[in-house]
mmCIF file of C-alpha atoms in Angstrom:
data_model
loop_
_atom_site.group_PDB
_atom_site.id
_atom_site.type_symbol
_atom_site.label_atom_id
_atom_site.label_comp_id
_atom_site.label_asym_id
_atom_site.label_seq_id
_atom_site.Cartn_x
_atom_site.Cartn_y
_atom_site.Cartn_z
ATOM 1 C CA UNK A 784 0.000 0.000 0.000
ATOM 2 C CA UNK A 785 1.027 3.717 -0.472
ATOM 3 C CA UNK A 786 1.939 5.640 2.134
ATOM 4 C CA UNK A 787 2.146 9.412 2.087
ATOM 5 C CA UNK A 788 4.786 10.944 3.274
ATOM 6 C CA UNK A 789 5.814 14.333 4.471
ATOM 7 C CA UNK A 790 8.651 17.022 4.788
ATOM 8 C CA UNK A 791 8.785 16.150 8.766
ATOM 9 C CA UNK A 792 8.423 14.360 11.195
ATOM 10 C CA UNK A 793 6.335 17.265 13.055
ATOM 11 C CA UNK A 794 3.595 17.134 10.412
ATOM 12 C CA UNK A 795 2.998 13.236 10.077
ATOM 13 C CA UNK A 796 3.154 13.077 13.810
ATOM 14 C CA UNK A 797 0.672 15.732 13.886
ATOM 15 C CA UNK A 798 -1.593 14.429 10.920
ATOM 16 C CA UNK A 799 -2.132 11.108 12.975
ATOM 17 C CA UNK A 800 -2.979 12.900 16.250
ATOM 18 C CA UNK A 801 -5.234 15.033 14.264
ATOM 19 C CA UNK A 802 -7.195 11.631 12.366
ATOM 20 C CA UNK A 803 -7.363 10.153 15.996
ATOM 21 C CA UNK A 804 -9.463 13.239 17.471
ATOM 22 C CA UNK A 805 -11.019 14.919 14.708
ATOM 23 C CA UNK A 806 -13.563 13.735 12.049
ATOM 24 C CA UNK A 807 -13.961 14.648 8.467
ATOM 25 C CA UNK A 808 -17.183 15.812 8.377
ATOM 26 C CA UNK A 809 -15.586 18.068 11.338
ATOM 27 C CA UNK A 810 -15.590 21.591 10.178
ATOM 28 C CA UNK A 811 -12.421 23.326 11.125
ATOM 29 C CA UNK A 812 -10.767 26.539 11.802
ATOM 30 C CA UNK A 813 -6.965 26.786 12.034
ATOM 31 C CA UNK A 814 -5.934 29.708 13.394
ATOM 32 C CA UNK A 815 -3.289 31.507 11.196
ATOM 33 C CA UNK A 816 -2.898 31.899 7.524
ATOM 34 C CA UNK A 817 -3.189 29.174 4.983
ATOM 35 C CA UNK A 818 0.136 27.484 5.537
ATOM 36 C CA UNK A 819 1.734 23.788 4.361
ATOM 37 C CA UNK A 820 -0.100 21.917 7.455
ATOM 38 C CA UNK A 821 -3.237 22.996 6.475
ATOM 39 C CA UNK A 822 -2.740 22.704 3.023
ATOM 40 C CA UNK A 823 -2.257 18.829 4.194
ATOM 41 C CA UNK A 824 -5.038 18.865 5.890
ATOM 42 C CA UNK A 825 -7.267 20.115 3.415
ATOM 43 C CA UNK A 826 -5.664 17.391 0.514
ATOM 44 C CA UNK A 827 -6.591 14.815 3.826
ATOM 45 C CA UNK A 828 -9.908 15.807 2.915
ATOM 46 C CA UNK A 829 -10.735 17.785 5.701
ATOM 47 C CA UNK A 830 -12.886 21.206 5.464
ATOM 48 C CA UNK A 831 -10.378 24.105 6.868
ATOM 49 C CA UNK A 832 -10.884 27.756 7.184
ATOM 50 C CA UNK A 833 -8.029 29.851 8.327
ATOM 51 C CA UNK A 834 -7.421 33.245 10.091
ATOM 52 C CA UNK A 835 -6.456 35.790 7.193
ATOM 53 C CA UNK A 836 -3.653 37.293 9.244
ATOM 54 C CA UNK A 837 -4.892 39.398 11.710
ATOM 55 C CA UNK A 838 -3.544 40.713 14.994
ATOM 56 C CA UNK A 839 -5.462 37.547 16.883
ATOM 57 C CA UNK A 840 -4.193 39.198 20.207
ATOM 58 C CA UNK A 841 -5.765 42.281 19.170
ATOM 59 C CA UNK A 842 -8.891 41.256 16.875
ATOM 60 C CA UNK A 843 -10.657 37.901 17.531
ATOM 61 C CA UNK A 844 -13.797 38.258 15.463
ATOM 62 C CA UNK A 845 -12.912 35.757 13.163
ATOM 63 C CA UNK A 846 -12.675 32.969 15.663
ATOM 64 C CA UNK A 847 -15.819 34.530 17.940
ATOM 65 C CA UNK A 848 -17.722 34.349 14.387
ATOM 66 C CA UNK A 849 -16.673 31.347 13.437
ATOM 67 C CA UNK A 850 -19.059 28.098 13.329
ATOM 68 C CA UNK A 851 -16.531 25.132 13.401
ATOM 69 C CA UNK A 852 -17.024 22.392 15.211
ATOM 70 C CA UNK A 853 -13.117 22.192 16.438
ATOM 71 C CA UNK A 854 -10.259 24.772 16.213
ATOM 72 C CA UNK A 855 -6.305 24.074 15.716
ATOM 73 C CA UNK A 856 -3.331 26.099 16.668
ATOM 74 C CA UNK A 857 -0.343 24.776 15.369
ATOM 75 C CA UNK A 858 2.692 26.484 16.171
ATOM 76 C CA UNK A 859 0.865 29.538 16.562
ATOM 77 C CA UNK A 860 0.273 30.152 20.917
ATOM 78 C CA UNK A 861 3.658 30.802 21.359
ATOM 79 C CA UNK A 862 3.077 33.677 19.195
ATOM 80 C CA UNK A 863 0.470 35.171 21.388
ATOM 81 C CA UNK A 864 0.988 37.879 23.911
ATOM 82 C CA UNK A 865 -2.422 36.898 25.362
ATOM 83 C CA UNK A 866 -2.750 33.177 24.429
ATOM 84 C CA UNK A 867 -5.419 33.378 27.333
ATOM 85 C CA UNK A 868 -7.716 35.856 25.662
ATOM 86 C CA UNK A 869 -7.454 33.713 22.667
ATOM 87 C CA UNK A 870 -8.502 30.327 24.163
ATOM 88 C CA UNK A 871 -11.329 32.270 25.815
ATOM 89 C CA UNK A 872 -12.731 33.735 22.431
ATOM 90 C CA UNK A 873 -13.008 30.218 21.021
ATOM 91 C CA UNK A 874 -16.427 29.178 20.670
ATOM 92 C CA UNK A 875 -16.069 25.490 19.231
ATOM 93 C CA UNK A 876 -16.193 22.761 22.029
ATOM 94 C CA UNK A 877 -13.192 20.851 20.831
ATOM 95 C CA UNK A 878 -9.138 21.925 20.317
ATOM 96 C CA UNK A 879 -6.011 20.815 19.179
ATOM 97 C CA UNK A 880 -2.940 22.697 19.919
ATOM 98 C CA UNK A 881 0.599 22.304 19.751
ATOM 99 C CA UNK A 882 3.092 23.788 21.068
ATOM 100 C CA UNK A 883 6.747 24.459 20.275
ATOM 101 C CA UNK A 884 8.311 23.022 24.404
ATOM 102 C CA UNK A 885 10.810 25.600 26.099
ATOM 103 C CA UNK A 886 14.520 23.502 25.559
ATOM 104 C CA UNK A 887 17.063 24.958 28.777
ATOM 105 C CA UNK A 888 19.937 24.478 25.977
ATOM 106 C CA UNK A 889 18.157 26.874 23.300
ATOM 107 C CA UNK A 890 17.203 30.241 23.600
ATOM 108 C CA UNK A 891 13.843 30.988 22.557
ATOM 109 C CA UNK A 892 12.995 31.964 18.818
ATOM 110 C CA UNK A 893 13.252 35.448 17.731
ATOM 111 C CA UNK A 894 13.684 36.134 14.102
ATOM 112 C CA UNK A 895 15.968 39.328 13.875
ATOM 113 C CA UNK A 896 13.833 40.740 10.145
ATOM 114 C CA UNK A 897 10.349 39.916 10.898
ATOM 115 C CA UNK A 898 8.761 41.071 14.381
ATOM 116 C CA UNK A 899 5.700 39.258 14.054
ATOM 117 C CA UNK A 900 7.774 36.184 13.871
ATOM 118 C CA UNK A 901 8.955 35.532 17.643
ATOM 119 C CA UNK A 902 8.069 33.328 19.994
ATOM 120 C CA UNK A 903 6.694 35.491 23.145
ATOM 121 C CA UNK A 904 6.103 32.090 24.988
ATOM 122 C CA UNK A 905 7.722 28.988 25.213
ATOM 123 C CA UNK A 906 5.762 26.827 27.168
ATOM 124 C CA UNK A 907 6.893 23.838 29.732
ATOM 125 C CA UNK A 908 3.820 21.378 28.980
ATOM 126 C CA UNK A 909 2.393 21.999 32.088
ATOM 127 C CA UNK A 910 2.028 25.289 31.232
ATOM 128 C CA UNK A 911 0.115 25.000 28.317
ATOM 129 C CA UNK A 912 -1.799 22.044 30.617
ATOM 130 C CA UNK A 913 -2.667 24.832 33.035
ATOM 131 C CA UNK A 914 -3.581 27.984 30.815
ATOM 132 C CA UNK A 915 -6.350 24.975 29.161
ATOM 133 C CA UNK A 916 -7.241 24.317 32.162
ATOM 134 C CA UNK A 917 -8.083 28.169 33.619
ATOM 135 C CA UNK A 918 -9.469 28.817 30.344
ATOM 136 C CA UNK A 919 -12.316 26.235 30.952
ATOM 137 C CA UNK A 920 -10.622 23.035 28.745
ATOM 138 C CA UNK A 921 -10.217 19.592 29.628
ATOM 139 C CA UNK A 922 -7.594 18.117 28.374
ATOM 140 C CA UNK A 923 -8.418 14.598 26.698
ATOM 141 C CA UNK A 924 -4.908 13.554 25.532
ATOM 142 C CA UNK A 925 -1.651 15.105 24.716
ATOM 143 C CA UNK A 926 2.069 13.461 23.280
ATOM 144 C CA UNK A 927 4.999 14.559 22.857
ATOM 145 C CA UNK A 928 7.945 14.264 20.433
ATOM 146 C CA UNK A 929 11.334 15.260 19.974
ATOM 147 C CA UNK A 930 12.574 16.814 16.912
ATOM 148 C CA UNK A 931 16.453 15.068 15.854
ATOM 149 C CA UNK A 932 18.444 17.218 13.127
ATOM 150 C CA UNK A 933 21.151 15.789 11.113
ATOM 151 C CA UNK A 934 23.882 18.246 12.562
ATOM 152 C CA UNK A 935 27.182 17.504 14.737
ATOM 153 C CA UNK A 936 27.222 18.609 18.025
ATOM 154 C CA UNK A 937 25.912 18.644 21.741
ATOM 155 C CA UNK A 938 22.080 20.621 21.103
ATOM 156 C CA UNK A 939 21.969 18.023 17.907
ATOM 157 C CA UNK A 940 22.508 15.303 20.211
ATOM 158 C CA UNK A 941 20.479 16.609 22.831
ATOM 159 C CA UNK A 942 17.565 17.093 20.289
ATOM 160 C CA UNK A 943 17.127 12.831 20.086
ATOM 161 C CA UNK A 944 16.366 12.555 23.404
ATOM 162 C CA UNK A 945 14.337 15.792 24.722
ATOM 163 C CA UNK A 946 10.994 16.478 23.536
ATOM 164 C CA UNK A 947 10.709 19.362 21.433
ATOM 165 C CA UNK A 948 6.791 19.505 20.601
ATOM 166 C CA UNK A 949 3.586 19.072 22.738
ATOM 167 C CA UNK A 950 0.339 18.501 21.538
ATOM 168 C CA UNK A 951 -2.716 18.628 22.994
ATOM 169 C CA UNK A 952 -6.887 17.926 21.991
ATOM 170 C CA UNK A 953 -9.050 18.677 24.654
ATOM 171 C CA UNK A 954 -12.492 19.630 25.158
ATOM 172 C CA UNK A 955 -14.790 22.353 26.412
ATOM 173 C CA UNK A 956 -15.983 22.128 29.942
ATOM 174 C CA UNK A 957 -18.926 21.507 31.142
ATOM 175 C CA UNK A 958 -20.166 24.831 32.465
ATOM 176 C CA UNK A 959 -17.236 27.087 30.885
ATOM 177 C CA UNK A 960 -19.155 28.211 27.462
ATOM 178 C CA UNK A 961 -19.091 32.046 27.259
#
């Protein structure tokens, strides 16, 4: 049989996690722009809308008008000033996130030409495990993975055997709709 495959590890490990949580008839919004995951998603036959690239910290109408059924952050909470005002805004009962996790041997990202592009958190999964958790979520299952590169050195090394990503699908409690 034909398997597909794809340019990392992040995104097939992601893909399955998605297919074990989320069904196709599932309508979906993925906050941030169109990008290569969601492109996969989308050729996985899934329906996706995403964000068009708005300040989400600053202007959350599209996900407080938004009718999906589940919402996915990839990459994109570290990002976030206010990741809490975000989760709050999110009207669809289920989530998947994931998270870039906080390495002590890396600094965190900053890209030096694009200021939208930095990472204002890096979270420690219980982090991320306790701003779900305060924002009304229950969290259903999570994994983590690590992310090797084919590089010499002691951080390459390193890189096989610490986690690097967190993911998370959880659910809306209870009596926490706004």
């Amino acid at each position: 049989m034909y398997e597909k495959t794809y340019p990392n590890k992040r995104f097939k490990l992601t893909l399955q996690f998605l297919q074990k949580h989320v069904n196709l008839s599932d309508s979906i919004l993925d906050l941030g722009v169109k990008n290569p995951f969601s492109e996969i998603m989308i050729s996985e036959g899934y329906s996706v809308e995403n964000t068009t690239g708005k300040d989400l910290d600053e202007e959350r109408s599209e996900i407080e008008d938004s009718s999906a059924k589940v919402v996915t952050a990839f990459e994109i909470f570290e990002h976030f000033l206010s990741p809490y005002e975000v989760l709050k805004s999110i009207k669809a009962d289920r989530i998947l996130i994931s998270v870039p996790l906080k390495l002590w041997f890396a600094s965190a990202y900053r890209s030096k030409t694009d200021m939208r592009d930095r990472h204002y958190h890096e979270f420690e999964d219980w982090q991320l495990d306790w701003l779900l958790e305060k924002t009304g979520w229950i969290i259903k299952d999570r994994q983590k993975w690590t992310n090797p590169v084919k590089k010499f050195g002691i951080r390459p090394i390193l890189r096989h055997f610490t986690p690097r990503y967190y993911i998370v699908y959880a659910e809306r409690g209870i009596n926490s709709k706004a």
